[in-house]
mmCIF file of C-alpha atoms in Angstrom:
data_model
loop_
_atom_site.group_PDB
_atom_site.id
_atom_site.type_symbol
_atom_site.label_atom_id
_atom_site.label_comp_id
_atom_site.label_asym_id
_atom_site.label_seq_id
_atom_site.Cartn_x
_atom_site.Cartn_y
_atom_site.Cartn_z
ATOM 1 C CA MET A 7 90.728 103.927 80.714
ATOM 2 C CA ASP A 8 87.469 104.114 82.980
ATOM 3 C CA LEU A 9 88.890 105.807 86.135
ATOM 4 C CA ARG A 10 85.664 105.878 88.109
ATOM 5 C CA ASP A 11 85.907 105.275 91.886
ATOM 6 C CA PRO A 12 84.958 101.577 93.287
ATOM 7 C CA GLY A 13 81.353 103.033 93.965
ATOM 8 C CA GLY A 14 81.082 104.189 90.253
ATOM 9 C CA SER A 15 81.639 108.047 90.905
ATOM 10 C CA ASN A 16 83.729 110.472 88.844
ATOM 11 C CA THR A 17 86.033 111.037 91.689
ATOM 12 C CA PRO A 18 89.297 113.224 91.245
ATOM 13 C CA ILE A 19 92.699 110.849 90.872
ATOM 14 C CA ASN A 20 96.262 111.705 91.410
ATOM 15 C CA ASN A 21 98.936 110.914 89.026
ATOM 16 C CA LEU A 22 100.149 107.723 91.595
ATOM 17 C CA THR A 23 96.218 106.239 91.811
ATOM 18 C CA VAL A 24 97.095 103.710 88.827
ATOM 19 C CA GLN A 25 100.032 101.311 88.791
ATOM 20 C CA TYR A 26 100.917 99.191 86.297
ATOM 21 C CA LEU A 27 102.026 96.020 87.668
ATOM 22 C CA ASP A 28 102.955 93.513 85.072
ATOM 23 C CA ILE A 29 102.618 92.208 81.465
ATOM 24 C CA LEU A 30 101.205 88.469 81.555
ATOM 25 C CA ASP A 31 102.734 86.802 78.336
ATOM 26 C CA PRO A 32 99.912 85.178 75.836
ATOM 27 C CA TYR A 33 98.846 81.777 77.007
ATOM 28 C CA SER A 34 100.017 82.635 80.436
ATOM 29 C CA THR A 35 97.530 82.400 83.770
ATOM 30 C CA ALA A 36 98.170 84.401 87.053
ATOM 31 C CA VAL A 37 96.664 85.291 90.285
ATOM 32 C CA ILE A 38 96.673 89.038 91.618
ATOM 33 C CA TRP A 39 96.933 89.025 95.483
ATOM 34 C CA ALA A 40 95.638 91.966 97.420
ATOM 35 C CA GLY A 41 96.829 92.551 101.024
ATOM 36 C CA GLY A 42 97.656 95.308 103.244
ATOM 37 C CA ASN A 43 97.614 96.658 107.172
ATOM 38 C CA SER A 44 94.827 99.094 107.148
ATOM 39 C CA THR A 45 91.545 99.245 109.013
ATOM 40 C CA TRP A 46 90.016 101.581 106.577
ATOM 41 C CA GLU A 47 88.259 100.296 103.600
ATOM 42 C CA GLN A 48 90.357 99.686 100.738
ATOM 43 C CA ALA A 49 89.775 98.796 97.194
ATOM 44 C CA LEU A 50 91.693 97.928 93.898
ATOM 45 C CA VAL A 51 90.191 98.571 90.469
ATOM 46 C CA VAL A 52 91.771 95.870 88.176
ATOM 47 C CA TYR A 53 92.453 96.998 84.536
ATOM 48 C CA VAL A 54 93.385 94.524 81.621
ATOM 49 C CA ASN A 55 94.925 95.968 78.667
ATOM 50 C CA ASP A 56 93.434 99.364 80.196
ATOM 51 C CA ILE A 57 89.927 97.548 80.149
ATOM 52 C CA ARG A 58 88.086 97.972 83.771
ATOM 53 C CA GLN A 59 87.255 94.601 84.823
ATOM 54 C CA ALA A 60 84.098 94.270 86.927
ATOM 55 C CA GLU A 61 85.299 92.498 89.971
ATOM 56 C CA GLN A 62 87.294 94.774 92.718
ATOM 57 C CA ILE A 63 89.806 92.887 95.308
ATOM 58 C CA GLY A 64 90.633 94.750 98.465
ATOM 59 C CA ASN A 65 89.396 94.166 102.035
ATOM 60 C CA TYR A 66 86.192 93.673 104.159
ATOM 61 C CA ASP A 67 83.521 92.308 101.747
ATOM 62 C CA ARG A 68 86.087 91.984 98.654
ATOM 63 C CA PRO A 69 87.941 89.060 97.902
ATOM 64 C CA ASN A 70 91.906 89.117 98.145
ATOM 65 C CA SER A 71 92.865 87.847 94.948
ATOM 66 C CA PHE A 72 91.622 88.052 91.038
ATOM 67 C CA SER A 73 92.458 85.288 88.385
ATOM 68 C CA LEU A 74 93.883 86.045 84.977
ATOM 69 C CA GLY A 75 92.874 83.351 82.626
ATOM 70 C CA GLU A 76 94.823 82.422 79.589
ATOM 71 C CA ARG A 77 94.321 84.510 76.549
ATOM 72 C CA THR A 78 95.886 84.290 73.104
ATOM 73 C CA PHE A 79 97.472 87.974 73.662
ATOM 74 C CA ALA A 80 99.661 89.495 76.085
ATOM 75 C CA GLN A 81 97.517 91.114 79.128
ATOM 76 C CA GLU A 82 99.051 94.631 80.778
ATOM 77 C CA ILE A 83 97.950 94.468 84.062
ATOM 78 C CA ALA A 84 97.135 97.998 85.975
ATOM 79 C CA LEU A 85 95.382 98.587 89.353
ATOM 80 C CA ALA A 86 93.978 101.531 90.921
ATOM 81 C CA GLY A 87 94.184 101.873 94.591
ATOM 82 C CA TRP A 88 91.100 103.526 96.563
ATOM 83 C CA HIS A 89 90.428 103.871 100.223
ATOM 84 C CA LYS A 90 87.850 105.413 102.706
ATOM 85 C CA GLU A 91 88.944 107.072 105.860
ATOM 86 C CA SER A 92 86.670 104.610 107.855
ATOM 87 C CA PRO A 93 85.640 100.838 107.444
ATOM 88 C CA PRO A 94 82.696 100.305 104.960
ATOM 89 C CA ASP A 95 80.416 103.180 105.401
ATOM 90 C CA GLY A 96 78.097 104.115 102.138
ATOM 91 C CA GLY A 97 78.203 107.825 103.483
ATOM 92 C CA GLN A 98 82.052 108.060 103.207
ATOM 93 C CA PRO A 99 83.709 109.127 99.817
ATOM 94 C CA TRP A 100 86.367 107.020 97.969
ATOM 95 C CA ILE A 101 89.599 108.841 98.231
ATOM 96 C CA ALA A 102 92.564 108.206 95.292
ATOM 97 C CA SER A 103 95.283 106.523 97.200
ATOM 98 C CA ARG A 104 99.023 107.319 96.310
ATOM 99 C CA GLY A 105 100.656 104.171 94.950
ATOM 100 C CA GLN A 106 104.287 103.224 94.016
ATOM 101 C CA LEU A 107 105.865 99.947 92.556
ATOM 102 C CA ILE A 108 108.064 98.493 95.094
ATOM 103 C CA GLN A 109 110.206 95.125 94.065
ATOM 104 C CA ASP A 110 107.474 92.527 95.660
ATOM 105 C CA GLY A 111 104.525 94.679 93.798
ATOM 106 C CA ALA A 112 102.597 97.732 94.146
ATOM 107 C CA HIS A 113 101.910 99.543 97.408
ATOM 108 C CA TRP A 114 99.433 102.298 98.106
ATOM 109 C CA ASP A 115 99.136 104.926 101.021
ATOM 110 C CA ASP A 116 95.990 106.056 102.607
ATOM 111 C CA THR A 117 97.652 108.641 104.935
ATOM 112 C CA GLY A 118 98.457 111.368 102.250
ATOM 113 C CA THR A 119 102.042 111.420 104.125
ATOM 114 C CA GLY A 120 103.640 108.984 102.117
ATOM 115 C CA GLU A 121 104.344 106.854 105.210
ATOM 116 C CA GLY A 122 101.480 104.496 104.828
ATOM 117 C CA PHE A 123 102.667 102.683 101.869
ATOM 118 C CA GLY A 124 101.517 99.194 103.342
ATOM 119 C CA SER A 125 97.884 100.221 103.594
ATOM 120 C CA LEU A 126 97.181 98.079 100.482
ATOM 121 C CA THR A 127 99.312 96.063 98.569
ATOM 122 C CA ALA A 128 98.991 93.963 95.628
ATOM 123 C CA ASN A 129 101.312 91.425 93.774
ATOM 124 C CA ILE A 130 100.871 88.998 90.989
ATOM 125 C CA GLN A 131 101.966 85.315 90.955
ATOM 126 C CA VAL A 132 102.495 83.811 87.669
ATOM 127 C CA LEU A 133 100.919 80.344 87.686
ATOM 128 C CA SER A 134 101.782 79.122 84.009
ATOM 129 C CA GLY A 135 104.210 80.081 81.384
ATOM 130 C CA THR A 136 103.515 80.621 77.508
ATOM 131 C CA VAL A 137 102.177 76.998 76.657
ATOM 132 C CA HIS A 138 101.259 77.455 72.708
ATOM 133 C CA PRO A 139 98.485 74.969 71.788
ATOM 134 C CA ILE A 140 98.968 72.574 68.816
ATOM 135 C CA GLY A 141 98.797 74.200 65.686
ATOM 136 C CA HIS A 142 99.998 77.253 66.914
#
């Protein structure tokens, strides 16, 4: 798994940065929705079957959704949460956020105290179930 920060640098992570959100069944589609209540820059790096995806989701200039298309295989979805201690600023480093799974999805804390698990959130919405094509 490529665990570089959103800017592509090798930045230390913690054991709670990556959260496994769900496993999407074959022939299913879904959307990952990002949200949160932070004024600091937030980013989620998306992994499908441990492969880093090019598009990130989060706040500011990042989209707040990521579409998962239909595949013939199951897709295990993981997200790595990152933040800067400022609005977007190229001079500020990315810091690995601490995440946890809560019943409505994944939540990351950018305070370092464990009191800010609403700073960055993500949930998955399955749009279609398993529909096998004719002949399969």
